[in-house]
Short mmCIF file of C-alpha atoms in Angstrom, two decimals:
data_model
loop_
_atom_site.label_atom_id
_atom_site.label_comp_id
_atom_site.label_asym_id
_atom_site.label_seq_id
_atom_site.Cartn_x
_atom_site.Cartn_y
_atom_site.Cartn_z
CA MET G 84 11.26 -11.25 17.96
CA GLY G 85 7.99 -9.22 16.88
CA ASP G 86 6.18 -9.64 20.12
CA ASN G 87 9.19 -8.66 21.83
CA VAL G 88 9.69 -5.21 19.88
CA GLU G 89 5.93 -4.38 20.60
CA THR G 90 6.09 -4.52 24.33
CA PRO G 91 6.02 -0.78 26.27
CA ASP G 92 9.35 -1.15 27.60
CA ASN G 93 10.79 -1.88 24.42
CA TYR G 94 8.92 0.85 22.23
CA PRO G 95 11.53 3.22 20.41
CA LYS G 96 12.71 6.10 22.56
CA LEU G 97 14.73 9.34 21.61
CA LYS G 98 17.54 10.97 23.63
CA GLN G 99 18.14 14.30 22.24
CA TYR G 100 21.25 15.25 24.18
CA ASP G 101 24.26 13.79 25.60
CA ALA G 102 25.65 14.22 29.31
CA TRP G 103 27.55 17.21 28.07
CA CYS G 104 24.44 18.92 26.30
CA ARG G 105 25.34 18.13 22.73
CA ARG G 106 22.70 17.48 20.42
CA VAL G 107 22.52 13.59 19.60
CA ASP G 108 19.25 12.80 18.52
CA GLU G 109 19.85 9.37 19.02
CA ILE G 110 17.07 6.83 18.63
CA THR G 111 17.20 3.39 20.27
CA THR G 112 14.94 0.57 19.35
CA ALA G 113 14.39 -3.15 20.79
CA PRO G 114 17.06 -5.54 20.25
CA GLY G 115 14.28 -7.33 18.27
CA TRP G 116 14.14 -4.57 15.73
CA LYS G 117 17.74 -5.22 14.56
CA ALA G 118 17.08 -9.38 14.64
CA LEU G 119 14.29 -8.55 12.26
CA ASN G 120 16.23 -6.80 9.85
CA ASP G 121 18.77 -9.38 9.54
CA VAL G 122 16.25 -12.07 8.96
CA ALA G 123 14.70 -9.85 6.39
CA ALA G 124 18.10 -9.73 4.66
CA GLU G 125 18.58 -13.36 5.08
CA GLU G 126 15.65 -14.75 3.82
CA GLY G 127 16.04 -12.02 0.60
CA LEU G 128 12.87 -10.43 1.25
CA ILE G 129 14.01 -7.42 -0.81
CA ALA G 130 16.43 -9.40 -2.86
CA ILE G 131 14.04 -12.05 -4.54
CA GLY G 132 12.41 -9.10 -6.47
CA TYR G 133 15.65 -8.05 -8.24
CA GLU G 134 17.35 -10.89 -8.50
CA ARG G 135 14.49 -12.24 -10.67
CA ARG G 136 15.90 -15.84 -10.42
CA TYR G 137 12.18 -16.69 -11.06
CA LYS G 138 11.58 -14.01 -13.55
CA GLU G 139 8.06 -12.36 -13.65
CA TYR G 140 7.04 -14.61 -10.89
CA SER G 141 9.73 -13.52 -8.61
CA ARG G 142 7.63 -10.79 -7.21
CA VAL G 143 4.77 -13.44 -6.25
CA TYR G 144 7.34 -15.54 -4.56
CA GLN G 145 9.00 -12.46 -2.59
CA PHE G 146 5.67 -11.26 -1.46
CA ALA G 147 4.48 -14.75 -0.23
CA LYS G 148 7.48 -14.79 2.03
CA GLN G 149 6.16 -11.34 3.06
CA TYR G 150 2.74 -12.67 3.57
CA LEU G 151 4.49 -14.99 6.15
CA TYR G 152 6.85 -12.58 7.62
CA ALA G 153 4.43 -9.16 8.11
CA PRO G 154 1.96 -10.30 10.84
CA SER G 155 5.02 -11.00 13.32
CA SER G 156 7.38 -8.64 12.37
CA ALA G 157 6.08 -5.38 14.42
CA MET G 158 5.90 -3.40 11.23
CA TYR G 159 9.34 -4.09 9.86
CA ALA G 160 7.58 -4.62 6.58
CA CYS G 161 7.16 -0.74 6.59
CA PRO G 162 10.96 -0.02 6.04
CA LEU G 163 11.15 -2.85 3.81
CA SER G 164 8.22 -1.63 1.51
CA MET G 165 10.20 1.82 1.24
CA THR G 166 13.30 -0.02 0.81
CA ASP G 167 11.97 -1.87 -1.87
CA GLY G 168 10.38 1.36 -3.50
CA ALA G 169 13.94 2.95 -3.25
CA ALA G 170 15.51 -0.15 -5.09
CA ARG G 171 13.11 0.33 -7.97
CA VAL G 172 13.41 3.97 -8.39
CA LEU G 173 17.47 3.36 -8.48
CA GLU G 174 17.16 0.60 -10.55
CA LEU G 175 15.21 2.76 -13.22
CA ILE G 176 16.88 5.91 -12.92
CA GLY G 177 19.72 5.62 -10.69
CA THR G 178 23.48 6.53 -11.90
CA GLU G 179 26.02 4.05 -12.15
CA GLU G 180 27.71 5.60 -8.84
CA MET G 181 24.40 5.22 -7.13
CA LYS G 182 23.62 1.75 -8.01
CA LYS G 183 27.10 0.82 -6.74
CA GLN G 184 26.79 2.95 -3.68
CA TYR G 185 23.18 2.42 -2.68
CA TYR G 186 21.22 -0.13 -4.72
CA SER G 187 23.70 -2.78 -4.23
CA ARG G 188 23.22 -2.63 -0.47
CA LEU G 189 19.27 -2.25 -0.47
CA ILE G 190 19.05 -5.54 -2.38
CA SER G 191 21.77 -7.53 -0.37
CA ARG G 192 21.07 -10.61 1.51
CA ASP G 193 24.25 -9.88 3.86
CA PRO G 194 22.84 -8.09 7.08
CA ALA G 195 26.35 -6.67 7.51
CA LYS G 196 25.63 -4.91 4.14
CA PHE G 197 21.90 -4.94 3.85
CA TRP G 198 20.59 -0.92 4.23
CA THR G 199 16.77 0.16 4.48
CA SER G 200 15.77 3.37 3.00
CA GLY G 201 13.13 5.81 4.21
CA GLN G 202 10.48 8.11 2.30
CA TRP G 203 10.03 11.54 3.40
CA MET G 204 7.29 13.31 1.70
CA THR G 205 4.96 14.51 4.22
CA GLU G 206 5.14 18.00 5.39
CA ARG G 207 2.78 20.28 7.88
CA PRO G 208 1.15 22.39 4.97
CA GLY G 209 -0.06 19.71 2.75
CA GLY G 210 0.07 16.00 4.20
CA SER G 211 -0.68 13.80 0.89
CA ASP G 212 -0.73 17.49 -1.07
CA VAL G 213 3.13 17.14 -1.90
CA SER G 214 2.64 20.17 -4.27
CA ARG G 215 2.48 22.25 -0.92
CA SER G 216 5.90 21.16 -0.01
CA GLU G 217 8.35 23.67 1.60
CA THR G 218 11.61 22.07 1.80
CA GLN G 219 14.01 23.76 -0.31
CA ALA G 220 17.43 22.21 -1.94
CA LYS G 221 20.57 24.46 -2.98
CA LEU G 222 23.19 23.23 -5.46
CA LEU G 223 26.67 23.04 -3.62
CA ASP G 224 28.59 21.11 -6.08
CA PRO G 225 27.43 20.41 -9.65
CA THR G 226 30.60 18.39 -10.56
CA THR G 227 29.26 15.77 -7.60
CA ASN G 228 25.62 16.85 -7.70
CA THR G 229 25.73 17.44 -4.05
CA TRP G 230 22.96 19.50 -2.68
CA SER G 231 21.97 21.00 0.70
CA ILE G 232 18.46 20.46 1.60
CA SER G 233 16.68 22.33 4.51
CA GLY G 234 13.32 21.80 5.56
CA PHE G 235 10.66 19.93 8.04
CA LYS G 236 9.26 16.71 7.39
CA TRP G 237 6.21 16.04 9.57
CA PHE G 238 5.94 12.20 9.28
CA SER G 239 9.16 10.32 8.70
CA SER G 240 8.60 6.41 8.93
CA ALA G 241 11.69 4.40 9.47
CA THR G 242 13.67 7.13 10.88
CA THR G 243 16.36 4.90 11.81
CA ALA G 244 17.00 3.67 7.94
CA ASP G 245 20.33 4.09 6.31
CA LEU G 246 19.57 6.53 3.82
CA THR G 247 16.28 8.04 2.52
CA MET G 248 14.43 9.25 -0.51
CA LEU G 249 12.90 12.66 -0.18
CA LEU G 250 11.03 15.62 -2.25
CA ALA G 251 12.44 19.18 -2.01
CA ARG G 252 12.11 22.11 -4.01
CA SER G 253 15.39 23.00 -5.97
CA VAL G 254 16.52 26.76 -5.60
CA ASN G 255 17.27 28.77 -8.66
CA THR G 256 21.07 29.34 -8.41
CA GLN G 257 21.15 32.61 -10.35
CA ASN G 258 18.21 34.35 -8.66
CA GLY G 259 17.04 32.47 -5.80
CA THR G 260 13.64 31.62 -6.91
CA VAL G 261 11.84 28.51 -6.41
CA LYS G 262 8.96 27.01 -8.53
CA THR G 263 5.66 26.46 -6.77
CA GLY G 264 3.34 23.29 -7.33
CA SER G 265 4.10 19.94 -7.90
CA LYS G 266 6.27 20.56 -11.20
CA GLY G 267 8.65 22.55 -8.95
CA LEU G 268 9.61 19.19 -6.84
CA SER G 269 12.83 17.20 -7.46
CA LEU G 270 13.83 13.96 -6.21
CA TYR G 271 16.52 13.56 -3.80
CA ILE G 272 18.59 10.47 -2.17
CA ALA G 273 20.57 11.14 1.00
CA GLU G 274 22.27 8.89 3.61
CA MET G 275 21.37 9.35 7.14
CA ARG G 276 24.81 9.80 8.68
CA LEU G 277 27.98 11.48 7.49
CA PRO G 278 31.13 9.27 7.16
CA ASN G 279 32.04 10.18 10.67
CA GLY G 280 28.77 8.78 12.21
CA GLN G 281 26.73 12.04 12.90
CA LEU G 282 23.63 12.51 11.64
CA ASN G 283 23.52 14.24 8.33
CA GLY G 284 21.99 17.64 9.08
CA VAL G 285 18.95 15.83 10.53
CA ARG G 286 17.50 17.18 14.11
CA VAL G 287 14.81 14.83 15.30
CA HIS G 288 12.28 16.94 17.38
CA ARG G 289 10.08 14.47 18.73
CA LEU G 290 8.80 10.61 17.90
CA LYS G 291 5.25 10.16 17.08
CA ASN G 292 2.72 9.12 19.62
CA LYS G 293 0.80 6.63 17.42
CA TYR G 294 -2.44 4.68 17.34
CA GLY G 295 -0.57 1.59 16.37
CA THR G 296 3.02 0.62 14.51
CA LYS G 297 4.42 1.29 17.82
CA GLY G 298 7.82 -0.84 17.51
CA LEU G 299 8.25 1.41 14.29
CA PRO G 300 10.07 4.68 14.98
CA THR G 301 8.31 7.56 13.56
CA ALA G 302 9.57 11.08 13.62
CA GLU G 303 9.30 14.62 13.22
CA LEU G 304 12.42 16.05 11.54
CA GLU G 305 13.89 19.21 10.94
CA LEU G 306 16.44 19.18 8.17
CA ASN G 307 19.16 21.60 8.24
CA ARG G 308 21.59 21.84 5.44
CA MET G 309 21.25 17.92 4.66
CA GLN G 310 23.88 16.73 2.19
CA ALA G 311 22.22 14.84 -0.82
CA LYS G 312 22.14 13.74 -4.59
CA MET G 313 19.34 14.74 -7.07
CA LEU G 314 17.85 11.53 -8.44
CA GLY G 315 16.54 11.98 -11.90
CA LYS G 316 15.61 15.19 -13.73
CA PRO G 317 14.81 18.48 -11.99
CA GLY G 318 11.41 19.11 -11.32
CA ARG G 319 10.33 15.43 -12.09
CA GLY G 320 10.36 14.54 -8.44
CA VAL G 321 6.53 13.61 -8.68
CA PRO G 322 6.56 11.45 -11.66
CA CYS G 323 9.73 9.59 -10.25
CA ILE G 324 7.90 8.60 -6.77
CA ALA G 325 5.31 7.02 -8.86
CA ALA G 326 7.45 3.64 -9.13
CA ILE G 327 7.80 3.93 -5.11
CA LEU G 328 3.89 4.22 -4.57
CA ASN G 329 3.12 1.40 -7.00
CA ILE G 330 5.34 -0.83 -4.50
CA THR G 331 4.29 0.93 -1.41
CA ARG G 332 0.75 0.85 -2.02
CA ILE G 333 0.74 -2.99 -2.65
CA TYR G 334 2.61 -3.40 0.52
CA ALA G 335 -0.13 -1.61 2.43
CA CYS G 336 -2.72 -3.59 0.56
CA LEU G 337 -1.09 -6.86 1.65
CA GLY G 338 -0.42 -5.62 5.20
CA VAL G 339 -4.20 -5.75 5.91
CA VAL G 340 -4.74 -8.99 4.32
CA CYS G 341 -1.99 -10.37 6.53
CA SER G 342 -3.62 -8.93 9.65
CA LEU G 343 -7.06 -10.32 8.82
CA ARG G 344 -5.51 -13.77 8.10
CA ARG G 345 -3.76 -13.55 11.61
CA SER G 346 -7.20 -12.37 13.41
CA LEU G 347 -9.31 -14.89 11.30
CA ALA G 348 -7.18 -17.62 12.27
CA ILE G 349 -7.52 -16.83 15.66
CA ALA G 350 -11.17 -16.36 15.68
CA LYS G 351 -11.65 -19.77 13.78
CA ASP G 352 -9.64 -21.67 16.13
CA PHE G 353 -11.36 -19.98 18.93
CA ALA G 354 -14.73 -20.92 17.65
CA GLY G 355 -13.84 -24.69 17.62
CA LYS G 356 -13.08 -24.35 21.44
CA ARG G 357 -15.55 -21.87 22.92
CA GLN G 358 -18.81 -23.27 24.25
CA ALA G 359 -21.84 -21.07 24.57
CA PHE G 360 -25.42 -21.74 25.18
CA GLY G 361 -24.76 -25.48 24.96
CA LYS G 362 -23.03 -25.33 21.69
CA ARG G 363 -19.57 -24.84 20.21
CA LEU G 364 -19.41 -21.91 17.94
CA ASP G 365 -18.40 -23.67 15.01
CA GLN G 366 -21.92 -25.25 15.60
CA THR G 367 -23.92 -21.96 15.72
CA PRO G 368 -25.26 -20.89 12.26
CA LEU G 369 -24.83 -17.28 12.85
CA HIS G 370 -21.28 -17.48 13.82
CA ILE G 371 -20.49 -19.80 11.06
CA THR G 372 -22.21 -16.99 8.87
CA THR G 373 -20.30 -14.16 10.46
CA LEU G 374 -16.81 -16.10 9.77
CA ALA G 375 -17.67 -17.07 6.27
CA ASP G 376 -18.20 -13.28 5.42
CA LEU G 377 -14.70 -12.62 6.69
CA GLU G 378 -13.24 -15.45 4.84
CA LEU G 379 -14.77 -14.14 1.94
CA VAL G 380 -13.26 -10.54 2.45
CA PHE G 381 -9.95 -12.35 3.09
CA ARG G 382 -9.84 -14.17 -0.05
CA ALA G 383 -11.15 -11.41 -2.20
CA GLY G 384 -8.46 -9.26 -0.43
CA ALA G 385 -5.55 -11.73 -1.26
CA GLN G 386 -6.55 -11.94 -4.72
CA LEU G 387 -6.65 -8.35 -5.47
CA ALA G 388 -3.19 -8.07 -3.53
CA PHE G 389 -1.45 -10.69 -5.40
CA TYR G 390 -2.98 -9.89 -8.83
CA CYS G 391 -0.93 -6.25 -8.25
CA ILE G 392 2.10 -8.31 -7.54
CA GLN G 393 1.61 -10.41 -10.41
CA LEU G 394 1.19 -7.58 -12.63
CA LEU G 395 4.09 -6.01 -11.01
CA GLY G 396 6.70 -8.68 -11.76
CA ARG G 397 5.11 -8.75 -15.33
CA THR G 398 6.04 -5.38 -16.19
CA GLU G 399 9.40 -5.16 -14.49
CA CYS G 400 10.45 -8.40 -16.60
CA SER G 401 8.99 -7.13 -20.00
CA HIS G 402 11.63 -6.67 -22.59
CA HIS G 403 13.17 -3.30 -22.41
CA GLY G 404 12.04 -1.03 -25.37
CA SER G 405 9.12 -3.40 -26.11
CA SER G 406 5.52 -1.49 -27.03
CA SER G 407 3.38 -4.85 -27.18
CA ASN G 408 -0.21 -4.76 -26.40
CA ASN G 409 0.32 -7.21 -23.35
CA ASP G 410 3.19 -4.94 -21.70
CA ASN G 411 0.92 -1.84 -22.45
CA GLU G 412 -2.11 -3.49 -20.96
CA ASP G 413 -0.12 -4.36 -17.87
CA MET G 414 1.15 -0.98 -17.21
CA VAL G 415 -2.02 0.74 -17.65
CA ILE G 416 -3.78 -1.60 -15.54
CA LEU G 417 -1.25 -1.77 -12.88
CA ARG G 418 -1.16 1.96 -12.42
CA PHE G 419 -5.16 1.85 -12.46
CA LEU G 420 -5.33 -0.72 -10.05
CA THR G 421 -2.77 0.15 -7.31
CA PRO G 422 -4.88 2.83 -5.84
CA ILE G 423 -8.42 0.76 -6.34
CA ALA G 424 -6.93 -2.28 -4.79
CA LYS G 425 -5.48 -0.46 -1.79
CA ALA G 426 -8.49 1.77 -1.24
CA TYR G 427 -10.74 -1.36 -1.32
CA VAL G 428 -8.82 -4.02 0.64
CA CYS G 429 -7.69 -1.80 3.09
CA LYS G 430 -11.19 -0.35 3.88
CA MET G 431 -12.93 -3.81 3.69
CA GLY G 432 -9.91 -5.56 5.77
CA VAL G 433 -9.60 -3.19 8.57
CA THR G 434 -13.50 -3.49 9.28
CA ALA G 435 -13.13 -7.43 9.05
CA CYS G 436 -10.31 -7.18 11.54
CA SER G 437 -12.81 -5.54 13.93
CA GLU G 438 -15.19 -7.79 13.31
CA ALA G 439 -12.86 -10.64 13.87
CA MET G 440 -12.02 -9.29 17.35
CA GLU G 441 -15.64 -9.21 17.91
CA ALA G 442 -16.10 -12.99 16.91
CA LEU G 443 -14.02 -13.62 20.26
CA GLY G 444 -16.37 -11.30 22.61
CA GLY G 445 -14.55 -9.87 25.24
CA GLN G 446 -11.50 -12.32 25.14
CA GLY G 447 -10.79 -10.56 21.53
CA TYR G 448 -10.26 -7.12 23.41
CA MET G 449 -7.66 -8.53 25.52
CA GLU G 450 -4.36 -7.35 24.24
CA GLU G 451 -2.52 -10.53 24.82
CA ILE G 452 -4.85 -12.41 22.40
CA GLY G 453 -2.99 -10.59 19.40
CA ILE G 454 -5.87 -9.05 17.50
CA GLY G 455 -5.64 -5.61 18.78
CA ARG G 456 -2.19 -5.21 17.64
CA GLN G 457 -3.17 -6.75 14.40
CA LEU G 458 -6.21 -4.12 14.07
CA ARG G 459 -4.31 -1.26 14.94
CA ASP G 460 -1.28 -1.97 12.61
CA ALA G 461 -4.07 -2.51 9.98
CA GLN G 462 -5.73 0.72 10.31
CA VAL G 463 -2.49 2.80 9.05
CA ASN G 464 -2.67 1.01 5.85
CA THR G 465 -5.79 2.84 5.13
CA ILE G 466 -3.82 6.21 5.60
CA TRP G 467 -0.21 5.42 4.69
CA GLU G 468 0.49 5.96 0.70
CA GLY G 469 -2.89 7.80 0.56
CA THR G 470 -6.10 7.91 2.35
CA THR G 471 -9.00 6.34 0.82
CA ASN G 472 -10.43 10.04 -0.68
CA VAL G 473 -6.87 10.70 -1.92
CA LEU G 474 -6.64 7.09 -3.80
CA ALA G 475 -10.24 7.60 -5.41
CA MET G 476 -9.05 11.15 -6.52
CA ASP G 477 -6.19 9.19 -7.96
CA VAL G 478 -8.47 6.70 -9.86
CA LEU G 479 -10.25 9.78 -11.37
CA ARG G 480 -6.70 11.21 -12.18
CA VAL G 481 -5.44 7.94 -13.91
CA MET G 482 -9.10 8.05 -15.86
CA ARG G 483 -8.43 11.87 -17.03
CA GLU G 484 -4.88 10.84 -17.91
CA THR G 485 -5.17 7.60 -20.17
CA LYS G 486 -8.72 9.44 -21.66
CA GLY G 487 -10.56 6.63 -20.29
CA GLN G 488 -8.38 4.05 -21.87
CA CYS G 489 -7.64 2.63 -18.45
CA LEU G 490 -11.39 1.56 -17.74
CA LEU G 491 -11.38 -0.10 -21.36
CA THR G 492 -8.44 -2.10 -20.41
CA PHE G 493 -10.15 -3.02 -17.12
CA GLU G 494 -13.04 -4.00 -18.78
CA LYS G 495 -11.14 -6.37 -21.13
CA VAL G 496 -9.38 -7.71 -18.43
CA VAL G 497 -12.66 -8.65 -16.70
CA LYS G 498 -14.09 -10.24 -20.00
CA ASP G 499 -10.69 -12.33 -20.67
CA LYS G 500 -10.99 -13.87 -17.36
CA THR G 501 -14.59 -14.48 -17.20
CA LYS G 502 -14.30 -15.79 -21.18
CA TYR G 503 -11.44 -18.16 -19.69
CA ALA G 504 -13.85 -19.46 -16.91
CA LYS G 505 -16.64 -20.01 -19.32
CA ALA G 506 -14.49 -22.27 -21.63
CA ILE G 507 -13.55 -24.13 -18.52
CA PHE G 508 -17.45 -24.52 -17.12
CA LYS G 509 -18.97 -24.60 -20.20
CA ASP G 510 -22.79 -24.15 -19.64
CA ASP G 511 -22.80 -25.00 -16.03
CA GLN G 512 -25.71 -22.95 -14.39
CA THR G 513 -24.04 -22.01 -11.13
CA THR G 514 -20.80 -20.41 -12.88
CA SER G 515 -22.93 -18.92 -15.46
CA LYS G 516 -24.70 -16.97 -13.16
CA ILE G 517 -21.53 -15.63 -11.70
CA ILE G 518 -20.33 -14.79 -14.95
CA GLN G 519 -23.73 -12.94 -15.86
CA ALA G 520 -23.51 -11.03 -12.27
CA ILE G 521 -19.94 -9.91 -13.16
CA ASP G 522 -21.18 -8.54 -16.59
CA THR G 523 -24.02 -6.50 -14.76
CA ALA G 524 -21.45 -5.12 -12.24
CA MET G 525 -19.22 -3.96 -15.23
CA GLN G 526 -22.21 -2.64 -17.10
CA ASN G 527 -23.07 -0.73 -14.09
CA ILE G 528 -19.71 0.84 -13.58
CA LYS G 529 -19.92 1.63 -17.41
CA LYS G 530 -23.11 3.42 -17.00
CA PHE G 531 -22.34 5.38 -13.80
CA VAL G 532 -19.32 6.59 -15.80
CA ALA G 533 -21.00 7.32 -18.97
CA SER G 534 -24.05 9.12 -17.08
CA SER G 535 -23.85 13.03 -18.45
CA SER G 536 -24.13 14.51 -15.30
CA ILE G 537 -21.09 12.69 -13.99
CA GLN G 538 -19.15 14.16 -17.28
CA GLU G 539 -20.34 17.41 -17.20
CA ASN G 540 -20.12 18.38 -13.21
CA LYS G 541 -16.52 18.32 -11.49
CA ALA G 542 -18.00 18.50 -7.97
CA GLU G 543 -20.23 15.32 -8.91
CA VAL G 544 -17.29 13.47 -10.09
CA GLU G 545 -15.47 14.22 -6.81
CA ALA G 546 -18.24 13.21 -4.69
CA ASN G 547 -18.87 9.63 -6.18
CA ALA G 548 -15.08 8.74 -6.66
CA ARG G 549 -15.66 6.67 -3.55
CA GLN G 550 -18.39 4.45 -5.22
CA LEU G 551 -16.79 3.94 -8.55
CA THR G 552 -13.59 2.84 -6.80
CA PHE G 553 -15.30 0.09 -4.59
CA ALA G 554 -17.41 -0.91 -7.47
CA LEU G 555 -13.96 -1.43 -9.44
CA GLY G 556 -12.63 -3.17 -6.77
CA ARG G 557 -15.45 -5.70 -5.80
CA THR G 558 -16.03 -6.27 -9.58
CA LEU G 559 -12.45 -7.16 -10.35
CA ALA G 560 -12.34 -9.28 -6.60
CA GLY G 561 -15.39 -11.56 -8.23
CA THR G 562 -13.85 -11.88 -11.50
CA LEU G 563 -10.49 -12.95 -9.70
CA LEU G 564 -12.14 -15.69 -7.50
CA LEU G 565 -14.23 -16.78 -10.66
CA GLU G 566 -10.68 -17.28 -12.37
CA GLN G 567 -9.43 -19.11 -9.53
CA ALA G 568 -12.07 -21.30 -9.18
CA ALA G 569 -11.78 -22.18 -12.99
CA PHE G 570 -8.23 -22.86 -12.82
CA ASP G 571 -8.58 -25.18 -9.70
CA THR G 572 -11.40 -27.30 -12.01
CA ALA G 573 -8.96 -27.31 -15.08
CA HIS G 574 -6.07 -28.64 -13.26
CA ASP G 575 -8.64 -30.92 -11.04
CA LEU G 576 -7.30 -29.41 -7.66
CA LYS G 577 -9.57 -30.45 -4.49
CA ASP G 578 -10.26 -26.92 -3.24
CA ALA G 579 -12.45 -26.25 -7.04
CA GLU G 580 -15.67 -26.76 -5.38
CA GLU G 581 -15.04 -24.73 -2.51
CA ASP G 582 -13.42 -21.85 -4.55
CA ILE G 583 -16.95 -22.18 -6.68
CA LEU G 584 -18.65 -21.52 -3.62
CA VAL G 585 -16.66 -18.60 -2.77
CA ALA G 586 -17.02 -16.95 -5.97
CA GLN G 587 -20.86 -17.49 -6.02
CA ARG G 588 -21.26 -16.17 -2.53
CA TRP G 589 -18.92 -12.94 -3.19
CA CYS G 590 -20.99 -12.18 -6.38
CA LYS G 591 -24.11 -12.56 -4.52
CA ALA G 592 -23.27 -10.34 -1.45
CA PHE G 593 -21.60 -6.89 -1.00
CA GLU G 594 -24.08 -5.14 -3.38
CA PHE G 595 -22.41 -6.59 -6.01
CA THR G 596 -25.03 -6.02 -8.94
CA LYS G 597 -26.66 -3.10 -7.14
CA PRO G 598 -26.51 -0.10 -9.62
CA ILE G 599 -24.43 2.90 -8.54
CA ILE G 600 -26.61 5.82 -7.46
CA PRO G 601 -24.79 9.03 -8.24
CA VAL G 602 -24.60 11.81 -5.37
CA GLY G 603 -26.05 14.83 -7.82
CA PRO G 604 -25.30 18.36 -7.12
CA TYR G 605 -28.41 18.84 -4.43
CA GLU G 606 -27.31 16.12 -2.41
CA ILE G 607 -24.14 17.39 -2.03
CA GLN G 608 -24.98 20.66 -0.87
CA GLU G 609 -27.35 18.90 1.72
CA GLU G 610 -24.37 17.12 2.90
CA ALA G 611 -22.68 19.78 3.44
CA ARG G 612 -25.24 21.62 5.44
CA ILE G 613 -25.61 18.34 7.43
CA VAL G 614 -21.86 18.12 8.26
CA PHE G 615 -21.29 21.95 8.70
CA GLY G 616 -24.55 23.83 9.24
CA HIS G 617 -27.06 25.67 7.42
CA ASP G 618 -24.54 28.17 6.34
CA ALA G 619 -22.26 25.93 4.74
CA LYS G 620 -21.89 26.15 0.89
CA ILE G 621 -19.61 24.84 -1.65
#
């Protein structure tokens, strides 16, 4: 189905006018697109997470199925991620009417009832900076909470979804003014079509011509008096979408892991068949080393992604009103970790997909091999839901909001997991060196954060945000790989020895124990001149 959707003849098409010059804005997709929707519903790819049949592990089961589905789904995982996020927001703050009307459909296993949701946040002035959003909402009927929304959404994925969540500025009904900045934004939910089947105040200006995700309809939309309902409290739109971002960022993270898994599987299979210079590639030391590095990136990415998923399941299943230390710790680390994991896993994973393509030589560059599509589709995950720089700034934001508590919680998680491993391995020298490397990496992070120059200079903090984010990502990845090896050893699983090697190799590579060298004010000014010329100033 996914391959059928991804052929040029089956790419989404936009028909703006009918034979009588009436505006219809009809988007058509490949037949396989609908089939992918039906499979997602029947397999419970959203429902599993909300039925919670397996309690906190329901999310792990759900995302394990997503892991199998995503590489062959022609990016149908994108509307599923936004549907999942929308379901969670409705579960948390939706009215009973909204839950009956929308939530029940978003989590349905019946393809005839199942709905997907879009997420329209991005506008022309701001991109990731939603505080510059221009879309406005006017109250039509306070008794039914009906609003009229007008504006322009510049990048709207899953444009064929049944409903959407979007941000808009509420117009003051008394004086016609609107609040500027992110605090003036509220969250709204709207159906794509009216009961008569016509579009609900939506005009599709054009479909985006994208580098990848070709089967996924993405459009520029003009909203002209779109009927919607406010979700949550006025002016709380940005905090309300935090639940969506936690989920969609995890989908993005897992999406790259899936693409790398598929690309690496192709490269490994090819290595067992391809003869070069008298040897098969799987008998060539340099080629083996290259594939081993890719395997490490994959395993580290999978550990980070599924740790986020585990935390998501635990936080969702914690007792209502509970304020236990474990619950608070999970919530803090999940909020801190989602931008770290997405930034690090997506950046490392896309590079690894490119390396997997190269491992097949010229054959890897051929479209029909399949790595090209995986690479293009993986690339968008470094951009969706926040670019690497936006995510790095978000890491700093969480540190400020929690007054550094998130870093203390992060350190505690690392210590608890290494303590577990130490209890399993006792005085084993190999694993002791791994634990020592993890401890060194953690100390490097603490020294970097505590350095006086970083604390006092805002420009310096921002310039070094990527370094910090990546250091946190690779340190936790090493910790999780060690924990996996300890678990396998404790349960006498056959992969234990291999997993110890993986953890050992990870903690010896990728600059794991290298101190973080801050970029200072002078270097920042130098970099500005290198990029923008000798007159550049910041």
